[in-house]
């Protein structure tokens, strides 16, 4: 036994160019022998150089067949108390992972100064698992890895026949995958909104339609399945057999929330991800919520696995981004094949439940999960949700959280909050929508990204030199919120596609009341700049205050440009005469 431990020790810590590797290894083993609650953080070499924890020391195989889950779990447990530390995997291998504690393979809580280096390898993981969860971590780097699910959460097929009267779509799928999509919703493990995705050819790329599914049955011959949509589906006439394709959900895998997104970054500070790829996901690919500091995503792609001919990647958002105080940067990322938004960037707004006599304001978060905390010093912004006019803003001096309500489906729910303002906001009343400007992703940039799906952008954002085929939607919504502004889109190529087959940009900030002063300032959507873009498709800006259009080229003949009910519009573009203000 002692000999085995000694051999494991010699393999555990690999520190090149260090004459004290053996001594450090002994220290490391001694720490592992101490109960975890009593173990002090390890700082090898005085914290000057990271401890290298090599996956080979824990028995990983990397042949794509053996379950490397137990070995990786031991590796993560060993490194959890070390700082700084690098978890390193041999390069360009395939790691099959069928088991993991807490259903996350790399479940890191409270880790600091940690690097996870996948060496360019691929992690093929079981569909009930997820890849990475970072919570309360600081100064973390994740780099050089790819993830795919096995088995996949979808089966791609070709529409073969359509019978709208009988409510059936006959689909040809690969024979070896014929049985996988047969069945229907299970309503288990947080399964949501059971649908398939229909794919057709658009002017500039794929267009898509949701097909809500009641049941999928075996067809009359091998390789054929019969899709029975729910009664809500009415789009049979537009489906051309042989030209339309469909991604079918696999029962018990697709649409399951399970433990969460494939990659979660929550309540962290200073995280960098570089050279990551997500090729498939049963639900969301990335969730980025309530972080501080700086988060950078450099060449992080969510797309179908290259060279496979697959149609889709994740069943939900590529990046679901909520309530961050951190600066957020995406650089050179590719977003393609997801069946919800490529980016949903927003925060959870709150509703004023009462304005108290002392000037304090009682608020309740509209969506109760994913609590976005208020902090003293935050700038509270208030909006009338009907007219979409700004009430005003004021600094928060005191925050009082109420008792935590009962969890919702095992998730902690947001408490009621009372905030005291430095200066009361004139006219604020119950029902108004409020949010913290600091917690609404105030410094967000997408640079040189290739995006092939719609984006819902509800907080300040800059898009620069991006190539987009899909709808960019800047809008006012009291549930997710807040209300986007400032917004800058410059030197981008924008083409209509997924999300809206006619329009490529929609900025919808108009009043819903129809009142004569409904367009009067100040507006909830404000400070929009579109400069030097190439635009193919409909372009709508309405109900926005301070809009600048300069140097844009509208290149699709017949596409409409609508500028309506805006305030302080600076228009330096030459466009078709069909545009209206």
Coordinates of C-alpha atoms in Angstrom, one line a residue:
X1 CA 0.0 0.0 0.0
X2 CA 2.8 2.4 1.0
X3 CA 4.7 1.6 -2.2
X4 CA 1.6 2.3 -4.3
X5 CA 1.0 5.6 -2.6
X6 CA 4.7 6.6 -3.1
X7 CA 4.4 5.7 -6.8
X8 CA 1.2 7.8 -7.1
X9 CA 3.0 10.6 -5.3
X10 CA 5.9 10.6 -7.8
X11 CA 3.4 11.0 -10.6
X12 CA 1.1 13.5 -9.0
X13 CA 3.0 16.8 -9.4
X14 CA 5.1 17.5 -12.4
X15 CA 7.1 20.6 -12.2
X16 CA 9.6 21.1 -15.0
X17 CA 12.9 22.9 -14.3
X18 CA 12.5 22.7 -10.6
X19 CA 15.0 21.0 -8.3
X20 CA 12.5 20.7 -5.5
X21 CA 9.9 18.7 -7.3
X22 CA 10.2 15.7 -5.0
X23 CA 9.9 17.8 -1.8
X24 CA 6.9 19.6 -3.1
X25 CA 5.3 16.2 -4.0
X26 CA 5.7 15.1 -0.4
X27 CA 4.0 18.3 0.8
X28 CA 1.2 17.7 -1.6
X29 CA 0.6 14.2 -0.4
X30 CA 0.7 15.2 3.2
X31 CA -2.0 17.8 2.5
X32 CA -4.2 15.1 0.8
X33 CA -4.0 13.0 4.0
X34 CA -5.5 15.8 6.1
X35 CA -9.3 16.0 6.3
X36 CA -10.4 18.6 3.7
X37 CA -11.9 21.0 6.3
X38 CA -8.6 21.2 8.1
X39 CA -6.4 21.4 5.1
X40 CA -4.7 24.8 4.5
X41 CA -4.4 26.2 1.0
X42 CA -1.2 25.1 -0.7
X43 CA 1.1 27.7 -2.1
X44 CA 3.9 25.8 -3.8
X45 CA 7.1 27.8 -4.3
X46 CA 5.7 30.6 -2.3
X47 CA 2.9 31.2 -4.8
X48 CA 5.5 32.3 -7.5
X49 CA 4.9 29.4 -9.9
X50 CA 1.7 27.3 -10.3
X51 CA 1.7 23.8 -9.1
X52 CA 1.2 21.5 -12.2
X53 CA -1.3 18.7 -11.7
X54 CA -1.0 16.3 -14.6
X55 CA -4.0 14.2 -15.5
X56 CA -1.8 11.2 -16.2
X57 CA -0.9 10.9 -12.6
X58 CA -4.5 10.1 -11.8
X59 CA -4.9 7.4 -14.4
X60 CA -6.7 9.1 -17.3
X61 CA -6.7 7.0 -20.4
X62 CA -7.9 9.4 -23.1
X63 CA -8.8 6.6 -25.6
X64 CA -12.4 7.7 -26.1
X65 CA -13.7 4.4 -24.7
X66 CA -12.8 4.1 -21.0
X67 CA -14.7 6.3 -18.5
X68 CA -12.1 8.9 -17.4
X69 CA -14.7 10.4 -15.0
X70 CA -13.4 8.9 -11.8
X71 CA -9.8 9.8 -12.6
X72 CA -10.7 13.4 -13.4
X73 CA -12.7 13.6 -10.2
X74 CA -9.7 12.6 -8.2
X75 CA -7.5 15.1 -10.1
X76 CA -10.0 18.0 -9.4
X77 CA -10.3 17.1 -5.7
X78 CA -6.5 17.1 -5.4
X79 CA -6.1 20.5 -7.0
X80 CA -9.0 22.2 -5.3
X81 CA -6.9 23.4 -2.3
X82 CA -3.9 24.4 -4.3
X83 CA -3.2 27.9 -5.4
X84 CA -1.8 28.8 -7.9
X85 CA -2.4 25.6 -9.7
X86 CA -2.6 24.3 -13.3
X87 CA -4.6 21.2 -14.2
X88 CA -3.0 19.8 -17.4
X89 CA -4.2 17.2 -19.8
X90 CA -2.1 15.4 -22.5
X91 CA -2.9 17.0 -25.8
X92 CA -5.1 16.0 -28.7
X93 CA -6.8 13.1 -27.1
X94 CA -10.5 12.1 -26.6
X95 CA -11.6 11.8 -23.0
X96 CA -14.8 9.8 -22.5
X97 CA -16.6 11.0 -19.3
X98 CA -19.7 9.0 -18.1
X99 CA -19.6 9.9 -14.4
X100 CA -18.9 13.0 -12.3
X101 CA -19.7 14.2 -8.7
X102 CA -22.6 16.7 -8.7
X103 CA -22.9 16.1 -12.5
X104 CA -20.3 18.6 -13.4
X105 CA -16.9 17.3 -14.5
X106 CA -15.0 20.4 -13.4
X107 CA -17.0 21.7 -10.4
X108 CA -14.9 24.4 -8.9
X109 CA -16.1 26.5 -6.0
X110 CA -13.9 29.2 -4.4
X111 CA -10.8 28.4 -6.5
X112 CA -8.3 31.1 -7.0
X113 CA -5.4 31.4 -9.5
X114 CA -6.3 28.2 -11.3
X115 CA -5.7 27.3 -14.9
X116 CA -7.4 24.4 -16.7
X117 CA -5.5 23.4 -19.8
X118 CA -7.2 20.8 -22.0
X119 CA -4.2 20.5 -24.3
X120 CA -6.6 20.8 -27.3
X121 CA -8.3 17.5 -26.4
X122 CA -12.0 16.6 -26.8
X123 CA -14.2 15.7 -23.9
X124 CA -17.1 13.4 -24.9
X125 CA -19.5 13.5 -22.0
X126 CA -22.7 11.6 -21.0
X127 CA -25.9 13.6 -21.6
X128 CA -26.8 13.8 -17.9
X129 CA -23.5 15.6 -17.2
X130 CA -22.1 19.0 -17.9
X131 CA -18.6 20.3 -18.4
X132 CA -17.6 23.2 -16.1
X133 CA -19.1 25.1 -13.2
X134 CA -17.2 28.0 -11.7
X135 CA -18.7 29.6 -8.6
X136 CA -17.1 32.2 -6.4
X137 CA -13.7 31.8 -8.2
X138 CA -11.1 34.4 -8.9
X139 CA -8.4 34.6 -11.6
X140 CA -9.3 31.5 -13.5
X141 CA -8.2 30.6 -17.0
X142 CA -9.8 27.8 -19.1
X143 CA -8.1 27.0 -22.4
X144 CA -7.7 24.6 -25.2
X145 CA -10.5 22.1 -25.0
X146 CA -13.6 20.9 -26.9
X147 CA -16.8 19.3 -25.7
X148 CA -19.3 17.1 -27.3
X149 CA -22.1 15.0 -25.9
X150 CA -22.3 11.2 -26.5
X151 CA -24.9 10.2 -27.4
X152 CA -25.9 13.4 -29.1
X153 CA -29.1 15.2 -27.9
X154 CA -30.5 15.4 -31.4
X155 CA -30.8 13.5 -34.7
X156 CA -30.8 15.4 -38.0
X157 CA -33.1 14.4 -40.8
X158 CA -34.6 15.4 -44.1
X159 CA -38.3 16.2 -44.6
X160 CA -39.6 13.5 -46.9
X161 CA -43.4 14.0 -47.0
X162 CA -45.8 16.4 -45.4
X163 CA -49.5 15.7 -44.5
X164 CA -50.9 18.8 -43.0
X165 CA -54.4 17.5 -42.7
X166 CA -53.3 14.5 -40.6
X167 CA -50.8 16.6 -38.7
X168 CA -47.8 14.5 -39.7
X169 CA -44.3 15.2 -41.1
X170 CA -42.4 12.2 -42.4
X171 CA -38.6 12.5 -41.9
X172 CA -35.7 10.4 -43.3
X173 CA -33.0 9.9 -40.7
X174 CA -29.8 7.8 -40.8
X175 CA -30.6 4.2 -40.3
X176 CA -28.2 3.7 -37.4
X177 CA -30.0 6.5 -35.6
X178 CA -33.5 5.5 -36.5
X179 CA -34.8 4.6 -33.0
X180 CA -33.2 7.5 -31.1
X181 CA -35.8 10.2 -31.6
X182 CA -38.8 8.0 -31.2
X183 CA -41.0 9.0 -28.2
X184 CA -41.9 12.4 -26.8
X185 CA -41.6 14.7 -23.8
X186 CA -40.7 13.0 -20.5
X187 CA -41.2 16.0 -18.2
X188 CA -38.2 14.9 -16.1
X189 CA -35.0 16.5 -15.0
X190 CA -36.2 20.0 -15.7
X191 CA -37.2 19.3 -19.3
X192 CA -38.6 22.4 -21.1
X193 CA -40.4 23.2 -24.3
X194 CA -40.1 20.0 -26.3
X195 CA -39.5 21.0 -30.0
X196 CA -37.6 20.2 -33.1
X197 CA -36.0 22.8 -35.4
X198 CA -36.8 23.0 -39.1
X199 CA -34.1 24.3 -41.4
X200 CA -34.6 26.0 -44.7
X201 CA -32.6 28.0 -47.2
X202 CA -32.7 31.8 -46.7
X203 CA -31.2 34.6 -48.8
X204 CA -27.9 34.6 -46.9
X205 CA -27.9 31.5 -44.8
X206 CA -30.2 29.1 -43.0
X207 CA -33.6 30.1 -41.7
X208 CA -35.4 28.1 -39.1
X209 CA -38.8 27.4 -37.6
X210 CA -39.7 25.8 -34.3
X211 CA -41.7 22.6 -34.6
X212 CA -43.4 21.9 -31.2
X213 CA -43.6 18.1 -30.9
X214 CA -46.2 15.9 -29.3
X215 CA -44.8 12.5 -30.4
X216 CA -42.3 10.9 -32.8
X217 CA -43.2 7.5 -34.1
X218 CA -41.5 4.8 -36.2
X219 CA -42.3 5.1 -39.9
X220 CA -43.3 2.5 -42.4
X221 CA -39.8 1.5 -43.2
X222 CA -36.3 1.6 -41.5
X223 CA -34.8 5.1 -41.5
X224 CA -38.2 6.9 -41.5
X225 CA -39.9 8.5 -38.5
X226 CA -43.2 10.3 -38.3
X227 CA -43.2 13.6 -36.5
X228 CA -46.6 14.6 -34.9
X229 CA -46.4 18.3 -34.0
X230 CA -48.6 19.8 -31.4
X231 CA -51.8 21.6 -32.6
X232 CA -50.1 25.0 -32.4
X233 CA -47.9 24.1 -35.4
X234 CA -49.5 25.5 -38.6
X235 CA -46.6 25.9 -41.0
X236 CA -47.1 22.7 -43.1
X237 CA -47.7 24.5 -46.4
X238 CA -44.3 26.1 -46.5
X239 CA -42.4 22.8 -46.0
X240 CA -40.9 21.6 -49.3
X241 CA -39.9 17.9 -49.1
X242 CA -36.3 17.3 -49.9
X243 CA -35.3 20.9 -49.3
X244 CA -36.3 21.3 -45.6
X245 CA -34.3 19.6 -42.9
X246 CA -35.1 19.1 -39.3
X247 CA -33.2 18.5 -36.0
X248 CA -35.2 16.1 -33.8
X249 CA -34.9 16.0 -30.0
X250 CA -33.8 12.7 -28.4
X251 CA -36.2 11.9 -25.5
X252 CA -34.6 11.9 -22.1
X253 CA -31.7 14.0 -23.3
X254 CA -32.8 17.1 -25.3
X255 CA -34.3 20.2 -23.6
X256 CA -33.3 19.0 -20.1
X257 CA -32.1 21.8 -17.8
X258 CA -30.6 19.0 -15.6
X259 CA -27.8 20.6 -13.5
X260 CA -27.6 23.6 -15.7
X261 CA -25.7 25.0 -18.7
X262 CA -22.8 23.1 -20.2
X263 CA -20.4 25.8 -18.9
X264 CA -21.4 28.0 -15.9
X265 CA -19.5 31.1 -14.7
X266 CA -21.4 32.5 -11.7
X267 CA -20.3 34.9 -8.9
X268 CA -16.7 34.9 -10.1
X269 CA -14.1 37.6 -10.6
X270 CA -11.6 37.8 -13.5
X271 CA -12.1 34.7 -15.7
X272 CA -10.6 34.1 -19.1
X273 CA -11.6 31.4 -21.5
X274 CA -9.6 30.8 -24.7
X275 CA -9.8 28.3 -27.5
X276 CA -12.9 26.4 -26.3
X277 CA -15.5 24.7 -28.5
X278 CA -19.0 23.5 -27.6
X279 CA -20.3 21.2 -30.4
X280 CA -23.5 20.1 -28.8
X281 CA -25.5 20.7 -25.6
X282 CA -28.9 19.4 -24.3
X283 CA -29.8 22.9 -23.0
X284 CA -27.7 26.1 -22.9
X285 CA -24.1 26.2 -23.8
X286 CA -22.9 29.0 -21.5
X287 CA -24.4 30.7 -18.6
X288 CA -22.6 33.9 -17.4
X289 CA -24.3 35.5 -14.4
X290 CA -23.5 38.0 -11.6
X291 CA -19.8 38.2 -12.1
X292 CA -17.2 41.0 -11.2
X293 CA -13.9 42.1 -12.5
X294 CA -13.2 41.2 -16.2
X295 CA -14.4 38.2 -18.2
X296 CA -12.8 37.5 -21.6
X297 CA -14.0 34.9 -24.1
X298 CA -11.3 34.6 -26.8
X299 CA -12.0 32.3 -29.7
X300 CA -14.8 30.5 -27.8
X301 CA -17.1 28.8 -30.3
X302 CA -20.5 27.3 -30.0
X303 CA -21.1 25.5 -33.4
X304 CA -21.8 22.2 -35.0
X305 CA -18.7 20.0 -35.0
X306 CA -16.7 20.9 -38.0
X307 CA -16.6 18.3 -40.8
X308 CA -19.7 16.4 -39.6
X309 CA -22.4 18.1 -41.6
X310 CA -24.5 18.5 -38.4
X311 CA -27.2 21.2 -38.4
X312 CA -27.3 22.2 -34.8
X313 CA -25.2 22.8 -31.7
X314 CA -27.1 23.6 -28.5
X315 CA -30.8 23.4 -27.9
X316 CA -30.9 26.7 -26.1
X317 CA -28.8 29.9 -26.0
X318 CA -25.2 30.0 -26.9
X319 CA -24.4 32.6 -24.2
X320 CA -27.0 33.4 -21.6
X321 CA -25.6 36.5 -19.9
X322 CA -27.3 38.1 -16.8
X323 CA -26.7 40.7 -14.2
X324 CA -22.9 41.1 -14.5
X325 CA -20.9 44.0 -13.0
X326 CA -17.8 42.6 -14.8
X327 CA -16.6 44.0 -18.1
X328 CA -17.4 41.3 -20.7
X329 CA -15.5 40.8 -23.9
X330 CA -16.0 38.3 -26.7
X331 CA -13.2 38.3 -29.3
X332 CA -13.2 36.2 -32.5
X333 CA -16.0 33.8 -31.4
X334 CA -18.2 31.7 -33.7
X335 CA -21.9 31.2 -32.8
X336 CA -23.8 28.9 -35.0
X337 CA -26.5 26.2 -34.9
X338 CA -28.1 27.0 -31.5
X339 CA -31.8 26.8 -31.3
X340 CA -32.4 29.9 -29.1
X341 CA -30.4 33.1 -29.2
X342 CA -26.7 33.2 -29.9
X343 CA -26.4 35.9 -27.2
X344 CA -29.1 36.8 -24.7
X345 CA -27.5 39.7 -22.8
X346 CA -29.7 41.3 -20.1
X347 CA -30.3 41.5 -16.4
X348 CA -33.3 40.7 -14.1
X349 CA -35.2 43.9 -13.6
X350 CA -37.3 44.5 -10.5
X351 CA -40.8 45.9 -10.0
X352 CA -41.6 48.6 -7.5
X353 CA -44.1 47.2 -5.1
X354 CA -44.3 50.2 -2.8
X355 CA -42.9 53.7 -2.4
X356 CA -42.6 54.2 1.3
X357 CA -43.2 57.5 3.2
X358 CA -39.6 57.9 4.1
X359 CA -38.5 57.7 0.5
X360 CA -37.4 54.1 0.6
X361 CA -38.6 51.8 -2.2
X362 CA -39.7 48.2 -1.9
X363 CA -38.8 46.1 -5.0
X364 CA -39.3 42.5 -6.1
X365 CA -37.3 40.9 -8.9
X366 CA -39.7 40.1 -11.7
X367 CA -38.1 36.7 -12.5
X368 CA -37.4 35.1 -9.1
X369 CA -34.4 32.9 -10.1
X370 CA -30.9 34.1 -10.6
X371 CA -30.9 36.8 -7.9
X372 CA -29.1 40.0 -9.0
X373 CA -28.1 41.6 -5.7
X374 CA -28.4 45.3 -5.0
X375 CA -25.4 47.1 -3.4
X376 CA -25.0 50.4 -1.6
X377 CA -23.7 52.9 -4.1
X378 CA -25.6 51.4 -7.1
X379 CA -27.4 53.7 -9.5
X380 CA -31.0 52.7 -9.4
X381 CA -32.7 53.5 -12.8
X382 CA -36.5 53.7 -13.0
X383 CA -38.8 53.4 -16.0
X384 CA -42.5 53.6 -16.7
X385 CA -43.1 50.2 -18.4
X386 CA -46.0 51.5 -20.5
X387 CA -44.7 54.7 -21.9
X388 CA -41.1 53.4 -21.8
X389 CA -40.0 56.8 -20.5
X390 CA -37.2 57.1 -17.9
X391 CA -38.5 58.3 -14.5
X392 CA -35.0 59.1 -13.4
X393 CA -32.1 57.7 -11.4
X394 CA -30.6 57.9 -7.9
X395 CA -27.9 56.3 -5.9
X396 CA -28.7 53.6 -3.4
X397 CA -27.6 54.4 0.1
X398 CA -29.0 51.4 2.1
X399 CA -30.0 47.9 1.0
X400 CA -32.3 45.7 3.2
X401 CA -33.0 42.2 2.0
X402 CA -36.1 40.4 3.2
X403 CA -36.3 36.8 4.2
X404 CA -35.4 34.3 1.5
X405 CA -38.5 32.7 0.0
X406 CA -38.8 29.0 -0.5
X407 CA -36.7 27.6 -3.3
X408 CA -38.2 27.1 -6.7
X409 CA -37.5 23.6 -8.2
X410 CA -34.5 23.4 -5.9
X411 CA -33.1 26.9 -6.9
X412 CA -32.8 29.8 -4.4
X413 CA -35.4 32.5 -5.2
X414 CA -34.9 36.2 -5.0
X415 CA -36.0 37.9 -1.7
X416 CA -37.9 41.1 -1.5
X417 CA -35.6 44.1 -1.1
X418 CA -36.0 47.6 0.3
X419 CA -33.6 50.3 -0.9
X420 CA -33.1 53.8 0.4
X421 CA -32.2 56.4 -2.2
X422 CA -29.9 59.3 -1.7
X423 CA -32.4 61.5 -3.6
X424 CA -36.1 60.5 -4.2
X425 CA -37.1 60.0 -7.9
X426 CA -40.0 62.3 -8.7
X427 CA -43.1 60.5 -10.0
X428 CA -41.9 57.0 -9.2
X429 CA -44.8 54.7 -8.3
X430 CA -45.7 51.1 -7.8
X431 CA -45.5 49.1 -11.0
X432 CA -42.4 51.0 -12.3
X433 CA -39.5 48.9 -13.5
X434 CA -36.1 49.4 -11.8
X435 CA -32.6 48.0 -12.0
X436 CA -29.0 48.6 -11.0
X437 CA -27.0 50.2 -13.8
X438 CA -23.8 48.7 -12.4
X439 CA -25.3 45.1 -12.5
X440 CA -26.6 45.4 -16.1
X441 CA -23.5 44.4 -18.0
X442 CA -22.5 48.0 -18.4
X443 CA -19.2 47.3 -20.2
X444 CA -19.9 44.6 -22.9
X445 CA -18.2 44.2 -26.2
X446 CA -18.5 41.7 -29.1
X447 CA -15.5 42.1 -31.5
X448 CA -14.8 40.2 -34.7
X449 CA -17.4 37.5 -33.9
X450 CA -19.2 35.4 -36.5
X451 CA -22.8 35.1 -35.5
X452 CA -25.4 32.9 -37.3
X453 CA -28.4 33.3 -35.0
X454 CA -30.5 36.0 -33.5
X455 CA -29.3 38.0 -30.6
X456 CA -31.4 39.6 -27.8
X457 CA -29.5 42.6 -26.5
X458 CA -31.2 44.3 -23.6
X459 CA -28.3 46.1 -21.9
X460 CA -25.4 48.4 -23.0
X461 CA -23.3 46.7 -25.7
X462 CA -20.8 47.4 -28.5
X463 CA -20.5 45.2 -31.6
X464 CA -17.4 45.9 -33.7
X465 CA -16.4 44.3 -36.9
X466 CA -18.8 41.4 -36.5
X467 CA -20.3 39.3 -39.3
X468 CA -23.9 38.6 -38.4
X469 CA -26.6 36.6 -40.2
X470 CA -29.6 36.8 -38.0
X471 CA -31.7 39.4 -36.1
X472 CA -30.1 41.9 -33.8
X473 CA -33.0 42.8 -31.4
X474 CA -32.6 45.7 -29.0
X475 CA -35.8 46.0 -27.1
X476 CA -37.6 46.9 -23.8
X477 CA -38.9 44.0 -21.7
X478 CA -39.9 44.3 -18.0
X479 CA -39.1 40.7 -17.2
X480 CA -35.5 40.3 -18.2
X481 CA -34.6 43.9 -18.9
X482 CA -33.3 46.4 -18.5
X483 CA -33.6 48.7 -21.5
X484 CA -30.5 48.9 -23.8
X485 CA -28.4 52.0 -24.0
X486 CA -25.8 53.1 -24.9
X487 CA -25.5 50.8 -27.9
X488 CA -22.8 51.0 -30.6
X489 CA -22.7 48.9 -33.8
X490 CA -19.8 49.8 -36.1
X491 CA -18.0 48.3 -39.1
X492 CA -20.2 45.2 -39.0
X493 CA -21.7 43.2 -41.8
X494 CA -25.4 42.6 -40.9
X495 CA -27.6 40.2 -42.9
X496 CA -31.1 39.0 -42.3
X497 CA -31.5 35.3 -41.4
X498 CA -32.5 33.4 -38.3
X499 CA -34.9 35.0 -35.8
X500 CA -36.6 37.2 -38.4
X501 CA -36.6 36.5 -42.1
X502 CA -37.2 40.1 -43.2
X503 CA -35.4 42.4 -40.7
X504 CA -31.8 42.4 -39.6
X505 CA -32.0 45.1 -36.9
X506 CA -35.0 46.0 -34.7
X507 CA -34.7 48.6 -32.0
X508 CA -38.2 48.7 -30.4
X509 CA -38.5 51.4 -27.7
X510 CA -41.8 52.9 -28.5
X511 CA -44.6 53.6 -26.1
X512 CA -47.4 51.1 -25.7
X513 CA -49.9 53.6 -24.4
X514 CA -50.7 55.5 -27.6
X515 CA -50.7 58.7 -25.6
X516 CA -50.0 62.0 -27.5
X517 CA -46.8 62.5 -25.5
X518 CA -45.8 58.9 -25.8
X519 CA -42.6 59.7 -27.7
X520 CA -41.5 62.6 -25.4
X521 CA -38.1 62.2 -23.8
X522 CA -36.4 60.9 -21.7
X523 CA -36.7 57.5 -23.4
X524 CA -35.8 54.1 -21.9
X525 CA -33.8 53.2 -25.0
X526 CA -31.2 55.8 -25.6
X527 CA -27.8 56.6 -27.2
X528 CA -27.7 54.3 -30.2
X529 CA -24.9 54.6 -32.8
X530 CA -24.8 52.7 -36.1
X531 CA -21.7 53.6 -38.1
X532 CA -20.0 52.2 -41.2
X533 CA -22.0 49.0 -41.4
X534 CA -23.0 46.9 -44.4
X535 CA -26.6 46.1 -44.0
X536 CA -28.7 43.6 -45.9
X537 CA -32.4 43.4 -44.8
X538 CA -35.0 45.5 -43.0
X539 CA -33.8 48.1 -40.5
X540 CA -36.1 49.5 -37.8
X541 CA -35.4 52.0 -35.1
X542 CA -38.4 53.4 -33.2
X543 CA -38.9 55.1 -29.9
X544 CA -35.2 55.7 -29.2
X545 CA -33.6 58.9 -27.9
X546 CA -30.3 60.1 -29.4
X547 CA -29.7 58.0 -32.5
X548 CA -26.8 58.5 -34.8
X549 CA -26.6 56.9 -38.3
X550 CA -23.5 57.6 -40.2
X551 CA -21.6 55.9 -43.0
X552 CA -23.9 52.9 -43.2
X553 CA -24.5 51.1 -46.6
X554 CA -27.9 49.6 -47.2
X555 CA -27.2 47.0 -49.8
X556 CA -30.3 44.9 -50.3
X557 CA -32.7 46.2 -53.0
X558 CA -36.2 46.6 -51.7
X559 CA -35.4 46.2 -48.0
X560 CA -37.2 48.7 -45.8
X561 CA -35.6 51.2 -43.5
X562 CA -38.0 52.5 -40.8
X563 CA -37.1 55.4 -38.5
X564 CA -40.1 56.3 -36.3
X565 CA -40.9 58.3 -33.2
X566 CA -37.2 58.8 -32.3
X567 CA -35.8 61.8 -30.4
X568 CA -32.6 63.7 -31.4
X569 CA -31.9 61.7 -34.6
X570 CA -28.7 62.5 -36.4
X571 CA -29.0 60.9 -39.8
X572 CA -26.0 61.0 -42.2
X573 CA -26.9 58.0 -44.3
X574 CA -28.0 57.7 -47.9
X575 CA -30.8 55.2 -48.2
X576 CA -33.6 54.1 -50.4
X577 CA -36.4 56.6 -50.6
X578 CA -38.8 54.2 -48.9
X579 CA -37.3 55.1 -45.5
X580 CA -39.6 57.0 -43.2
X581 CA -39.0 58.9 -39.9

